[in-house]
Short mmCIF file of N, CA, C and O in Angstrom, two decimals:
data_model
loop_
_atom_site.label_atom_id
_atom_site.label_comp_id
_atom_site.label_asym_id
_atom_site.label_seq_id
_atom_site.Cartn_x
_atom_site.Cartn_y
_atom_site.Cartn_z
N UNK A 560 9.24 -24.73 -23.03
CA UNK A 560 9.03 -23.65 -22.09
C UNK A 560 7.55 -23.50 -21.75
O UNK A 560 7.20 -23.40 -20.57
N UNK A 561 6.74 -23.48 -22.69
CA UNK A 561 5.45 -23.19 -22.91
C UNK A 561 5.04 -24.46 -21.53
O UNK A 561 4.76 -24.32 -20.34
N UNK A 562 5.17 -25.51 -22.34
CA UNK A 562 4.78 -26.65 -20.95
C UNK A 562 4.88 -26.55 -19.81
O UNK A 562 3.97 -27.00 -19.11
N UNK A 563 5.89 -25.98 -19.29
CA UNK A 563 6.39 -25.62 -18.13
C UNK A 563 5.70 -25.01 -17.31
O UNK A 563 5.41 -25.43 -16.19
N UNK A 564 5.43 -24.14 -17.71
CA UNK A 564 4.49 -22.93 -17.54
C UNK A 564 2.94 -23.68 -17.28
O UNK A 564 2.44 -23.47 -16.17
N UNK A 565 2.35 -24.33 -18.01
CA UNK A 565 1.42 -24.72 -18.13
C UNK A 565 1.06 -25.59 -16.49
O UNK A 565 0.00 -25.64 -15.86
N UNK A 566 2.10 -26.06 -16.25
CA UNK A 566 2.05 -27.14 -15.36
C UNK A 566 2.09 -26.03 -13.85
O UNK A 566 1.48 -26.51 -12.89
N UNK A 567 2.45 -25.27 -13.73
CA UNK A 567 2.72 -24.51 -12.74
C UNK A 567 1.02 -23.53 -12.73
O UNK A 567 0.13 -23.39 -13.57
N UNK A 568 1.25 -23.02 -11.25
CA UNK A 568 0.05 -23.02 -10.69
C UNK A 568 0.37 -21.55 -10.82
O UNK A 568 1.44 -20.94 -10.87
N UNK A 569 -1.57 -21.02 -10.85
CA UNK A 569 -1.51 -19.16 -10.90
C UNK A 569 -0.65 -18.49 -9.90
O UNK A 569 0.05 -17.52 -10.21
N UNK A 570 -0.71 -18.96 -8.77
CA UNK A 570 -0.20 -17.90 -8.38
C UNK A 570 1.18 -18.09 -8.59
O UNK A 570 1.76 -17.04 -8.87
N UNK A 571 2.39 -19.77 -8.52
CA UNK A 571 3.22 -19.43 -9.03
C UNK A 571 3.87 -18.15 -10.04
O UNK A 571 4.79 -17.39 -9.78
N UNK A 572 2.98 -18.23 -11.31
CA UNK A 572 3.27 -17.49 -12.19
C UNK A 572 3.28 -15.77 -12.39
O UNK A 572 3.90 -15.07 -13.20
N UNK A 573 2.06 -15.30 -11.00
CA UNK A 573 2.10 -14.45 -10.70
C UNK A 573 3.17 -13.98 -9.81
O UNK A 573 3.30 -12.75 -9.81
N UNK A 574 3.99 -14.65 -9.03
CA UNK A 574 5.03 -14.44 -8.06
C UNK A 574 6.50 -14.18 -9.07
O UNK A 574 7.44 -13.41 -8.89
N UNK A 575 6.21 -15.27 -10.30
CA UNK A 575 7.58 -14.80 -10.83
C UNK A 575 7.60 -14.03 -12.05
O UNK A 575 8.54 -13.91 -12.83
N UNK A 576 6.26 -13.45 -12.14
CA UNK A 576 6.37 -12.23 -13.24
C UNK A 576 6.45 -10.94 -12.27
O UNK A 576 7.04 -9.96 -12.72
N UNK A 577 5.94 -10.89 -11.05
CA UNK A 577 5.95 -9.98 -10.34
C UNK A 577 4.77 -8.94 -9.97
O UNK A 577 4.87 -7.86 -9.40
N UNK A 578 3.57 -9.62 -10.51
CA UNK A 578 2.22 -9.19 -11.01
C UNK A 578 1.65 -8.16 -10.09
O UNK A 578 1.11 -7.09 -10.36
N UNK A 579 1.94 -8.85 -8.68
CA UNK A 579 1.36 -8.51 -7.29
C UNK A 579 1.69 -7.59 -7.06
O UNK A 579 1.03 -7.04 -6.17
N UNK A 580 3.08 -6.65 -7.75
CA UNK A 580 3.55 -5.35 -7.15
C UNK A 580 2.68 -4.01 -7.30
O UNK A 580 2.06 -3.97 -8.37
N UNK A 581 2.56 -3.25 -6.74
CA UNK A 581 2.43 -2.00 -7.43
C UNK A 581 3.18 -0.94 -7.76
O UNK A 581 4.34 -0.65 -7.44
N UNK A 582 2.53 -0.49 -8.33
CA UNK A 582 3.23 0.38 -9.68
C UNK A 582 4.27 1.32 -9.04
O UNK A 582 4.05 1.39 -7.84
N UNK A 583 5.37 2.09 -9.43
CA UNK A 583 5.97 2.96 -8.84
C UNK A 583 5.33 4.16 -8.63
O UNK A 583 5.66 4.81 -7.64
N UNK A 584 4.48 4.59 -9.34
CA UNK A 584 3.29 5.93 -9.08
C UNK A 584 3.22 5.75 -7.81
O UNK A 584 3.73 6.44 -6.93
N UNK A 585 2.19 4.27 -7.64
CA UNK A 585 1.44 4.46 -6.67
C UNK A 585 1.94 4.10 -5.12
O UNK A 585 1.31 4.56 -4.17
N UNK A 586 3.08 3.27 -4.93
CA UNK A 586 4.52 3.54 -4.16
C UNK A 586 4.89 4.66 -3.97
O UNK A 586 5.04 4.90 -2.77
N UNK A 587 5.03 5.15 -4.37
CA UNK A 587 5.87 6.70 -4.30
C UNK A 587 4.43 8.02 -4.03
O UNK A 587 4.61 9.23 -3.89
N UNK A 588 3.16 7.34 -4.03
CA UNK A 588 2.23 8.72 -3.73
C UNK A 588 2.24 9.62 -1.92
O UNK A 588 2.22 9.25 -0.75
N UNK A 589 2.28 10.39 -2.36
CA UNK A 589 2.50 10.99 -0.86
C UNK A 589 1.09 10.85 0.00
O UNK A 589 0.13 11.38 -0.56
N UNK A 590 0.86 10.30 1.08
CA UNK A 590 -0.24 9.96 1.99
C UNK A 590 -0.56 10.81 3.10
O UNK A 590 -0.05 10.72 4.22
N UNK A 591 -1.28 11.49 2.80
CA UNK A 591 -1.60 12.23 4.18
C UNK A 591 -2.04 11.80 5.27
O UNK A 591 -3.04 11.09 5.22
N UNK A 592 -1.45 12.11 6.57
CA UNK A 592 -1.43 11.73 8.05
C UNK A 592 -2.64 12.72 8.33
O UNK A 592 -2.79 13.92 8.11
N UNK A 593 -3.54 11.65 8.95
CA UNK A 593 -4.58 12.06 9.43
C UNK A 593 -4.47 12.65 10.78
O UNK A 593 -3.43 12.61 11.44
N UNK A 594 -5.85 13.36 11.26
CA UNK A 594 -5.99 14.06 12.10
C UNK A 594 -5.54 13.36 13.54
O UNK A 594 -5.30 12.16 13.45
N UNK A 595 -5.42 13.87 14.64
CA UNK A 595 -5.67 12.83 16.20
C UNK A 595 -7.26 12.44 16.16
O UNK A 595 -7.47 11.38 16.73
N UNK A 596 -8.36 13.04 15.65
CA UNK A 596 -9.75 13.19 16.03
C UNK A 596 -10.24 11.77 14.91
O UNK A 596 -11.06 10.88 15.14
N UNK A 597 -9.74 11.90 14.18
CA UNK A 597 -9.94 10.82 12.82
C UNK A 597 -9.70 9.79 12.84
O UNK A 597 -10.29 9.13 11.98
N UNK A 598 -8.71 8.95 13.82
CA UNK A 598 -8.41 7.75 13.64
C UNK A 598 -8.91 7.52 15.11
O UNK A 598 -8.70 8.22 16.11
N UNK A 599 -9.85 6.02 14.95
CA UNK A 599 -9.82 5.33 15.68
C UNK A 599 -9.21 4.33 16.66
O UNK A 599 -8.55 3.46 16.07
N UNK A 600 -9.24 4.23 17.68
CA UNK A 600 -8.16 3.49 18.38
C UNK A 600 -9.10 2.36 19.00
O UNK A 600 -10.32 2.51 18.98
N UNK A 601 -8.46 1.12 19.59
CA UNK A 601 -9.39 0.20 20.56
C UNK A 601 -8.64 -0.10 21.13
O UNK A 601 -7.49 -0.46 20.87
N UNK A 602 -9.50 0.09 22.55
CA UNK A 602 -8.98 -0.22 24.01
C UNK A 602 -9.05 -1.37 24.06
O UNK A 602 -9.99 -2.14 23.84
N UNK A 603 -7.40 -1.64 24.53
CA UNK A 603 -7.12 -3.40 24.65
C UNK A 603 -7.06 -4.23 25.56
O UNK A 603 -7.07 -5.46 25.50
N UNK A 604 -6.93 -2.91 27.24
CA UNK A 604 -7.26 -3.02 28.33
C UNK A 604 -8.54 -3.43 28.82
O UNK A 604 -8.68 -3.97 29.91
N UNK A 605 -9.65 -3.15 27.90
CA UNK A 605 -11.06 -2.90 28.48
C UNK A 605 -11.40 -4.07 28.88
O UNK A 605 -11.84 -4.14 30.03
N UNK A 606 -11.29 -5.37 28.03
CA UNK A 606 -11.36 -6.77 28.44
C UNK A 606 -11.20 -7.13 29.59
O UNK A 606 -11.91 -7.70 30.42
N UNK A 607 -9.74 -6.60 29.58
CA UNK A 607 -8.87 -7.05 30.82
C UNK A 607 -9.41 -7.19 32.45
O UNK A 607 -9.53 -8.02 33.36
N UNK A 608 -9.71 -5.37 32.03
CA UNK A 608 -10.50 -4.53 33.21
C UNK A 608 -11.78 -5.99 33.68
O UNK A 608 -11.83 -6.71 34.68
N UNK A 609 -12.60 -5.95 32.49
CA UNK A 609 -14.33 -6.20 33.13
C UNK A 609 -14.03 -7.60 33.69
O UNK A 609 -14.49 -8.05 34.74
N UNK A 610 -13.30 -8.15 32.96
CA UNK A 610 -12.85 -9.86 33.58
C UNK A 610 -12.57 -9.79 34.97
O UNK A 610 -13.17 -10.48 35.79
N UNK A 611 -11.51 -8.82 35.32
CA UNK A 611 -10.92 -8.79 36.88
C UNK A 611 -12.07 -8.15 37.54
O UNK A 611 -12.25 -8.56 38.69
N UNK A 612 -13.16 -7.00 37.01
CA UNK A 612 -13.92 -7.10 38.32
C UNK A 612 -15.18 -7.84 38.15
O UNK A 612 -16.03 -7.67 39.03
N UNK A 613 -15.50 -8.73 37.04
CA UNK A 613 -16.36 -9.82 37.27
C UNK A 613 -15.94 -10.94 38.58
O UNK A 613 -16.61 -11.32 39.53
N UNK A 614 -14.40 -11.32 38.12
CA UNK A 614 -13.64 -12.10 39.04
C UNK A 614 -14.08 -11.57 40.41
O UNK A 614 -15.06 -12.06 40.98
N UNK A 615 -13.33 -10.51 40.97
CA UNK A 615 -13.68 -9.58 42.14
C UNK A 615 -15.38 -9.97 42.61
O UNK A 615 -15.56 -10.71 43.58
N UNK A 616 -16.30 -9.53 41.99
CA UNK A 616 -17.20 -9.38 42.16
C UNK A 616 -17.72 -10.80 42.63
O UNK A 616 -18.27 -11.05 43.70
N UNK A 617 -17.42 -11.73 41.52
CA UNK A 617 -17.58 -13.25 41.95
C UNK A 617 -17.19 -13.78 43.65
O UNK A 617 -17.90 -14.34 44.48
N UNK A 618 -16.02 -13.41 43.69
CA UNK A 618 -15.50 -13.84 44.84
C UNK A 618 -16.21 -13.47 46.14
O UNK A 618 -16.52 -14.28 47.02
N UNK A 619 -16.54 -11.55 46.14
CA UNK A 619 -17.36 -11.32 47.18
C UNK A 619 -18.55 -11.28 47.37
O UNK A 619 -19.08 -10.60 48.25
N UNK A 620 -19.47 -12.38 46.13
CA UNK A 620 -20.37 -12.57 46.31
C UNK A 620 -21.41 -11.80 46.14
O UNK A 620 -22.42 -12.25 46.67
N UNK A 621 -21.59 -10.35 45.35
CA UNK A 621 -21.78 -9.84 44.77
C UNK A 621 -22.68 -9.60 43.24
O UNK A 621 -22.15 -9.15 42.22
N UNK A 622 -24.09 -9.99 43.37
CA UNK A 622 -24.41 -10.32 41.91
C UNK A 622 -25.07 -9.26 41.03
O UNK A 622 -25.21 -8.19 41.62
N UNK A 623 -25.54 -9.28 39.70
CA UNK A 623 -26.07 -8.26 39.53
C UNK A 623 -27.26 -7.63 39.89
O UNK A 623 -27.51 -6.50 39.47
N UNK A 624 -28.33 -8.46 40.88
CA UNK A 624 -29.59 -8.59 40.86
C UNK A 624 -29.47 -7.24 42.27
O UNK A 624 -30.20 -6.26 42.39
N UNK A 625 -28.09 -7.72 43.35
CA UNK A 625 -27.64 -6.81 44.41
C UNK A 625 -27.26 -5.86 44.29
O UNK A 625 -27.20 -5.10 45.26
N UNK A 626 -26.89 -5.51 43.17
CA UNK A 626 -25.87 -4.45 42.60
C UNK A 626 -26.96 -3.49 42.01
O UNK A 626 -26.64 -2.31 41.87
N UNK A 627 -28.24 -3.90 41.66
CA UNK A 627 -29.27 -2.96 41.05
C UNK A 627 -30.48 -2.67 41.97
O UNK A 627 -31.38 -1.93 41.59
#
């Protein structure tokens, strides 16, 4: 048995003792839901946006040197 074991790799051994879990305490702790003001969000649009009016801008010829 011992050999067996030996030959098998860490994390194997960690997967079939179950090492990686956590505890039922800390599963079961109650988590408080944060504020609306507290969590951060990122705009996924914003990219989107500056690309299409670089594009735009490209097309009508438009550069930044005109634009300032």
């Amino acid at each position: 048995m011992k050999k067996r074991l030996q030959n098998t790799s860490i994390t194997f051994r960690m997967m079939q003792h179950c090492l990686f879990r956590p505890t039922k305490r800390s599963r079961n702790k109650v988590r408080e839901i944060p504020a609306e003001e507290a969590v951060t969000t990122y705009d996924y649009s914003t990219h989107i946006r500056d690309v299409r009016m670089m594009r735009t801008r490209a097309r009508s010829g438009i550069t930044e040197a005109k634009m300032n």
